[in-house]
Short mmCIF file of C-alpha atoms in Angstrom, two decimals:
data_model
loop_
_atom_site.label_atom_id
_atom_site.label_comp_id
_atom_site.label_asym_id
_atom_site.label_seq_id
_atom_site.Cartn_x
_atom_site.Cartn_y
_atom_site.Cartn_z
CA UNK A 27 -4.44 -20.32 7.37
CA UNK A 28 -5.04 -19.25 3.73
CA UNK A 29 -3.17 -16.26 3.81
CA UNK A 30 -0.08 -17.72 5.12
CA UNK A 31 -0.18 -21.09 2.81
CA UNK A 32 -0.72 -18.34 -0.29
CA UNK A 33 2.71 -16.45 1.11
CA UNK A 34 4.33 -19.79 1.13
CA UNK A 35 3.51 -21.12 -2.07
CA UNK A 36 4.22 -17.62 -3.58
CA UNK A 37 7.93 -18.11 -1.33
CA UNK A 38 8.13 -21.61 -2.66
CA UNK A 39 7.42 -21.04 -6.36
CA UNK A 40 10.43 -18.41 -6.37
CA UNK A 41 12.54 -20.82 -4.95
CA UNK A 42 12.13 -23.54 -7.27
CA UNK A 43 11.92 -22.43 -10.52
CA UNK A 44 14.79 -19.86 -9.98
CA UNK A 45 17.81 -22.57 -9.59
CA UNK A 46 16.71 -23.91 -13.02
CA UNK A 47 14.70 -21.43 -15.24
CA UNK A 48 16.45 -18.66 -17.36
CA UNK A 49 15.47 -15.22 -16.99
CA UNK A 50 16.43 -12.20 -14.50
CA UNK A 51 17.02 -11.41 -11.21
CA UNK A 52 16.31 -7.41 -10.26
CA UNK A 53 16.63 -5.40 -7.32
CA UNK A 54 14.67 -2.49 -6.61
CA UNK A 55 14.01 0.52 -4.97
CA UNK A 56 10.22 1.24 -4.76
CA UNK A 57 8.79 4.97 -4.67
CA UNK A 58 5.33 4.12 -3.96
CA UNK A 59 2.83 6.68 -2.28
CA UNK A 60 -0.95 4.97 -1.25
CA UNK A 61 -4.36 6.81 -1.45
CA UNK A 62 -7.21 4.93 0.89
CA UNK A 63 -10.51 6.47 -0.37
CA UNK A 64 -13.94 5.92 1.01
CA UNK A 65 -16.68 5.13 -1.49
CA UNK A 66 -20.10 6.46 -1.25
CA UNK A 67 -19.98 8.77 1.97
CA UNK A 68 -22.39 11.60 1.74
CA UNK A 69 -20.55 14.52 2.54
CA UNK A 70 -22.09 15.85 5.70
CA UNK A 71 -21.16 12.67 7.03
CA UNK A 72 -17.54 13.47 6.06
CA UNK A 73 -17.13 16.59 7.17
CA UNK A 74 -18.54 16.22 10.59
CA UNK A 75 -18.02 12.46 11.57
CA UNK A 76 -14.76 11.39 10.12
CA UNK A 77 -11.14 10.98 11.30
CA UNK A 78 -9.43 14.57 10.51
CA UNK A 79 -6.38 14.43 8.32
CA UNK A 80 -8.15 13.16 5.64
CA UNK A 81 -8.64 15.19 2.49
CA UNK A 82 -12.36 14.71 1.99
CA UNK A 83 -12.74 10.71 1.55
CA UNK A 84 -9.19 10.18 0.75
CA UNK A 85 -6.10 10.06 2.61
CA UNK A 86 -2.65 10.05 0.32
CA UNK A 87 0.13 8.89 2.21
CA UNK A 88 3.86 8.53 0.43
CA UNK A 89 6.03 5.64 0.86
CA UNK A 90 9.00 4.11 -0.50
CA UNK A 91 9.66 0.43 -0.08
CA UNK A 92 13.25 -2.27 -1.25
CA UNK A 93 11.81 -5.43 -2.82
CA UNK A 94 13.39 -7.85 -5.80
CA UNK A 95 12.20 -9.75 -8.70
CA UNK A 96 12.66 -12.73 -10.17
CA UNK A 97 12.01 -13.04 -14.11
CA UNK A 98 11.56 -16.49 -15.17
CA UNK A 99 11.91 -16.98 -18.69
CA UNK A 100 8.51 -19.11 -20.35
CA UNK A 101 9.69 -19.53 -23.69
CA UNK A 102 12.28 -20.20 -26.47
CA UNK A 103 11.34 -18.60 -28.81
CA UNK A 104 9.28 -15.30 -27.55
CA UNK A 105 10.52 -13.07 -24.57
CA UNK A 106 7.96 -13.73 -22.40
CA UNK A 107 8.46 -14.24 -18.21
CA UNK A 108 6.76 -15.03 -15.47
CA UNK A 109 7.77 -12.42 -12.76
CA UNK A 110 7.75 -13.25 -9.07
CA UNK A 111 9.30 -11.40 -5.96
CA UNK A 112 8.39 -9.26 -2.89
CA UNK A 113 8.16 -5.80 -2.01
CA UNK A 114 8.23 -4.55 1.51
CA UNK A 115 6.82 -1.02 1.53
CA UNK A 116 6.81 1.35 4.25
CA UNK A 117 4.42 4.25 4.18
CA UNK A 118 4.02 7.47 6.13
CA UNK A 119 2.70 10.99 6.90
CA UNK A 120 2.33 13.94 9.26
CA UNK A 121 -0.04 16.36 8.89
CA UNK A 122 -0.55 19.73 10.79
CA UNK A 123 -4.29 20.55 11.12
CA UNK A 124 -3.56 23.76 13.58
CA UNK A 125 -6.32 26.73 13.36
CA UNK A 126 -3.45 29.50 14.40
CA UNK A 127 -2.90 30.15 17.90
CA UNK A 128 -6.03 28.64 18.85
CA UNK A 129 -5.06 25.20 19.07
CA UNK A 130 -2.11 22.73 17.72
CA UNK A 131 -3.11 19.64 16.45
CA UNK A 132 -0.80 16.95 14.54
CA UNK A 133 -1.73 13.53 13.16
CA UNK A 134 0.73 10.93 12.12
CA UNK A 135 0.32 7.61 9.69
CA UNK A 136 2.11 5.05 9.67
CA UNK A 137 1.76 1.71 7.20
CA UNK A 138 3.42 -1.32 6.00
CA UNK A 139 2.73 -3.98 3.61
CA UNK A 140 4.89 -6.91 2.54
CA UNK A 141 3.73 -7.03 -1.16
CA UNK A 142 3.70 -10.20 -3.43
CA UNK A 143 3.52 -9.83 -7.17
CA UNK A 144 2.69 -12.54 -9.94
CA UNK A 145 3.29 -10.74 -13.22
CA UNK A 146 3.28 -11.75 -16.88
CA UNK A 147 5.97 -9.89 -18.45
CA UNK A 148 6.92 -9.22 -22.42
CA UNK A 149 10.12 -7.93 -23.21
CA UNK A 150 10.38 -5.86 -26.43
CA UNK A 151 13.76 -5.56 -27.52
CA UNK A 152 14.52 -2.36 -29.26
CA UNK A 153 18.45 -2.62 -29.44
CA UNK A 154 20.77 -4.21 -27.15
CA UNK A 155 20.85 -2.15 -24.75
CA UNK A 156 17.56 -1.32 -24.36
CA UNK A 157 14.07 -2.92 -24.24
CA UNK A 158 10.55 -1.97 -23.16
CA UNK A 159 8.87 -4.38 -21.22
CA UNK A 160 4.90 -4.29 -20.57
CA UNK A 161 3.84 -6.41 -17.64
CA UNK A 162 0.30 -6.78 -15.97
CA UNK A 163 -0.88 -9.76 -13.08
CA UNK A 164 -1.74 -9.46 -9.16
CA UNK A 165 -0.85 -8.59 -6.28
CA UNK A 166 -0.80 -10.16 -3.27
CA UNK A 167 -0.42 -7.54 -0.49
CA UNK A 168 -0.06 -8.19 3.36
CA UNK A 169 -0.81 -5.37 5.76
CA UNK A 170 1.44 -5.85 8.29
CA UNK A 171 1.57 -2.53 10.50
CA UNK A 172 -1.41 0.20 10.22
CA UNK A 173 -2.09 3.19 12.72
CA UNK A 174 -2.32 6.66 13.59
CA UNK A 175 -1.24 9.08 16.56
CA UNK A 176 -2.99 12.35 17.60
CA UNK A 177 -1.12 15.11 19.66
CA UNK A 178 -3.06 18.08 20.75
CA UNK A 179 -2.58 21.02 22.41
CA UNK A 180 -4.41 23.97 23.55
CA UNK A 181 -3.09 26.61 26.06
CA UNK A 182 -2.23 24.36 29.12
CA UNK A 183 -4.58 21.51 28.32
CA UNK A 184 -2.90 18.54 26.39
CA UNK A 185 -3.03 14.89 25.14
CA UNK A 186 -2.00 12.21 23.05
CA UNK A 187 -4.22 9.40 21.04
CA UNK A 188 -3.24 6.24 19.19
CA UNK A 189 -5.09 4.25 17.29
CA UNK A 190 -3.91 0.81 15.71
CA UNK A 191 -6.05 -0.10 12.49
CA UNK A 192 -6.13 -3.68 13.10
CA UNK A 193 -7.69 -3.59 16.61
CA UNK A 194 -11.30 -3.64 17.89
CA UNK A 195 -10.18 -0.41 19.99
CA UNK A 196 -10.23 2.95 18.89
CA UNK A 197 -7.59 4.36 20.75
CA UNK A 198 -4.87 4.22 23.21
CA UNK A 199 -4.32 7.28 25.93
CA UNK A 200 -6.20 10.03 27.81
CA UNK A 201 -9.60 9.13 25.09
CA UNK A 202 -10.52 6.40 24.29
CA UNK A 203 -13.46 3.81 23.27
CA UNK A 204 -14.42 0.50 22.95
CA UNK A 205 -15.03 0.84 19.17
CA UNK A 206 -12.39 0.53 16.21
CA UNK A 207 -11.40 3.33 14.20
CA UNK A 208 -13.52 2.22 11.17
CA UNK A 209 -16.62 1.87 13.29
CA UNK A 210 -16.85 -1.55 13.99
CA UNK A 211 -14.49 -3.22 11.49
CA UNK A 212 -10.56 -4.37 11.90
CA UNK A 213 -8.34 -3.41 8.75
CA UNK A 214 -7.67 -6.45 6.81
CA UNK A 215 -4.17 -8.32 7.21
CA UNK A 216 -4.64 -9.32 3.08
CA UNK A 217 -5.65 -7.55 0.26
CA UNK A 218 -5.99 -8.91 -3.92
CA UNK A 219 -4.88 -6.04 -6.11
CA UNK A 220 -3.80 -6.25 -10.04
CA UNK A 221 -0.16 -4.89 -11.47
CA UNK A 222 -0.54 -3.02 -14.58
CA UNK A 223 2.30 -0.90 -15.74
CA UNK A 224 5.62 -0.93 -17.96
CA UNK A 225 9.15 -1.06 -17.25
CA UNK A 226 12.49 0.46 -19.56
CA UNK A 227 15.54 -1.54 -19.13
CA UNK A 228 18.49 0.67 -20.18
CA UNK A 229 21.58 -2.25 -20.04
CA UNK A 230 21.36 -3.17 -16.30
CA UNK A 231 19.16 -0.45 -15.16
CA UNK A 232 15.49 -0.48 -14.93
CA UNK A 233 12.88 2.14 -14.55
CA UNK A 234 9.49 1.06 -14.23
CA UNK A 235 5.69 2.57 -13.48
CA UNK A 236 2.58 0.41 -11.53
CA UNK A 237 -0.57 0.80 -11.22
CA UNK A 238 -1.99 -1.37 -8.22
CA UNK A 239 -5.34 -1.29 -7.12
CA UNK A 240 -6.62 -3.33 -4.63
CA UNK A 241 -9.72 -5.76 -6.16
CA UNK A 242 -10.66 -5.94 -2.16
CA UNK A 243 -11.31 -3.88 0.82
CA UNK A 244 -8.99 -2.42 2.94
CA UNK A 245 -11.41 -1.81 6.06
CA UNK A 246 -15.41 -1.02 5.99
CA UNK A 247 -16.92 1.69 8.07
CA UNK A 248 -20.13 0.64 9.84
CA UNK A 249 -22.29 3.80 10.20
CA UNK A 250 -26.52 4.08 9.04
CA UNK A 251 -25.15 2.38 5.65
CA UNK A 252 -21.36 0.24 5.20
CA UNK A 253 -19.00 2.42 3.62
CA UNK A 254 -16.30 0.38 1.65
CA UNK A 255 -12.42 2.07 2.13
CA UNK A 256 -10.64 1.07 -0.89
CA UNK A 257 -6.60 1.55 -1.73
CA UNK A 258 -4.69 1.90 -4.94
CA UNK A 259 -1.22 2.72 -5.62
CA UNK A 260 0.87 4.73 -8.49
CA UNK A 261 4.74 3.21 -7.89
CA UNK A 262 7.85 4.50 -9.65
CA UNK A 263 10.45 1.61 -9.44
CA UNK A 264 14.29 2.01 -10.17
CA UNK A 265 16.59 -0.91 -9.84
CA UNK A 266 19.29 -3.17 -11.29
CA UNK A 267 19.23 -6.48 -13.45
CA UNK A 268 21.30 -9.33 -13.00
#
């Protein structure tokens, strides 16, 4: 009930200061690729125990995502905004992990968030046509869609495995437990991140870099210890001011 009356206030607060406050209106285009790490694991544990597709204790999966911006101006006399908006990013990979002829074996991601930023932004005019513009705040990210699929194949013997992040079941097909694919613990719907980066506006077009951890977990693994999986985020933005 929290999550969804944050969403609506951050919904809301768009909506009503954006008939009346100054400021800017962009539309983006987000390239923004995701690594999920695991803190802490010893490394036998990783090697042996873990899902495969993951490099180590990390798993790097690009994305790209449309979202817009609203920059609402906070005063007269210096060019500083409050920034609000929404970014719906979809993120993805396939990975091959076949040993030759032996055996084929393919793994595929798929994510998506529904991302809500509250940003202080300072504009630094350098001529008029072009300004640099620092920003830093949080994020306010909703997980909406997180799972994998196995295929495998070896001589005539084959099968398929899905597993859905956000259930209490591992997987779905031919194998298949009662556990969840973290061990014990669901993926969580909401994550608290930060947005630190800087943005170039070049007349109407802006190009912008993000740094966006997450300040909160994205699953933990229940093993002999808890194991916390963690996300972050580098995103290259390119869009349009209005």
């Amino acid at each position: 009930m929290i999550k969804k009356n944050i969403l609506l206030l951050a919904f809301l607060g768009v909506a009503a200061v954006s008939a009346s406050a100054q400021g800017y209106t962009r539309l983006q285009l987000n390239f923004a690729p995701q690594t999920m790490e695991i803190k802490d694991v010893p490394s036998e544990y990783a090697n042996n125990d873990f899902e495969v597709g993951w490099d180590g204790m990390k798993l790097s999966t690009p994305g790209f995502g449309l979202g817009f911006i609203k920059g609402i101006e906070l005063s007269k006399t210096k060019p500083l905004f409050l920034e609000l908006g929404a970014n719906a990013n979809f993120l993805f990979k396939k990975a091959d992990y076949s040993e030759g002829e032996d055996y084929k074996l393919t793994t595929k991601y798929s994510f998506l968030n529904l991302a809500i930023p509250v940003n202080l932004a300072y504009r630094i005019k350098v001529s008029d046509a072009f300004s640099i513009q620092p920003f830093a705040g949080l994020n306010l990210k909703f997980n909406l869609l997180g799972k994998c699929k196995n295929e495998f194949e070896e001589d005539s013997y084959s099968f398929e495995s899905e597993a859905d992040f956000f259930s209490d079941k591992y997987s779905e097909g031919e194998f298949s437990d009662g556990d969840s694919y973290f061990g014990g613990d669901k993926a969580k719907r909401f994550q608290l991140g930060l947005n630190v980066g800087c943005g170039f506006n070049i007349s109407k077009l802006y190009i912008g870099y993000t740094f966006q951890p997450d300040l909160t977990n994205y699953a933990e693994i229940k093993a002999d210890e808890t194991y916390k999986v963690k996300t972050r985020s580098n995103v290259i933005t390119i869009g349009l001011n209005f």
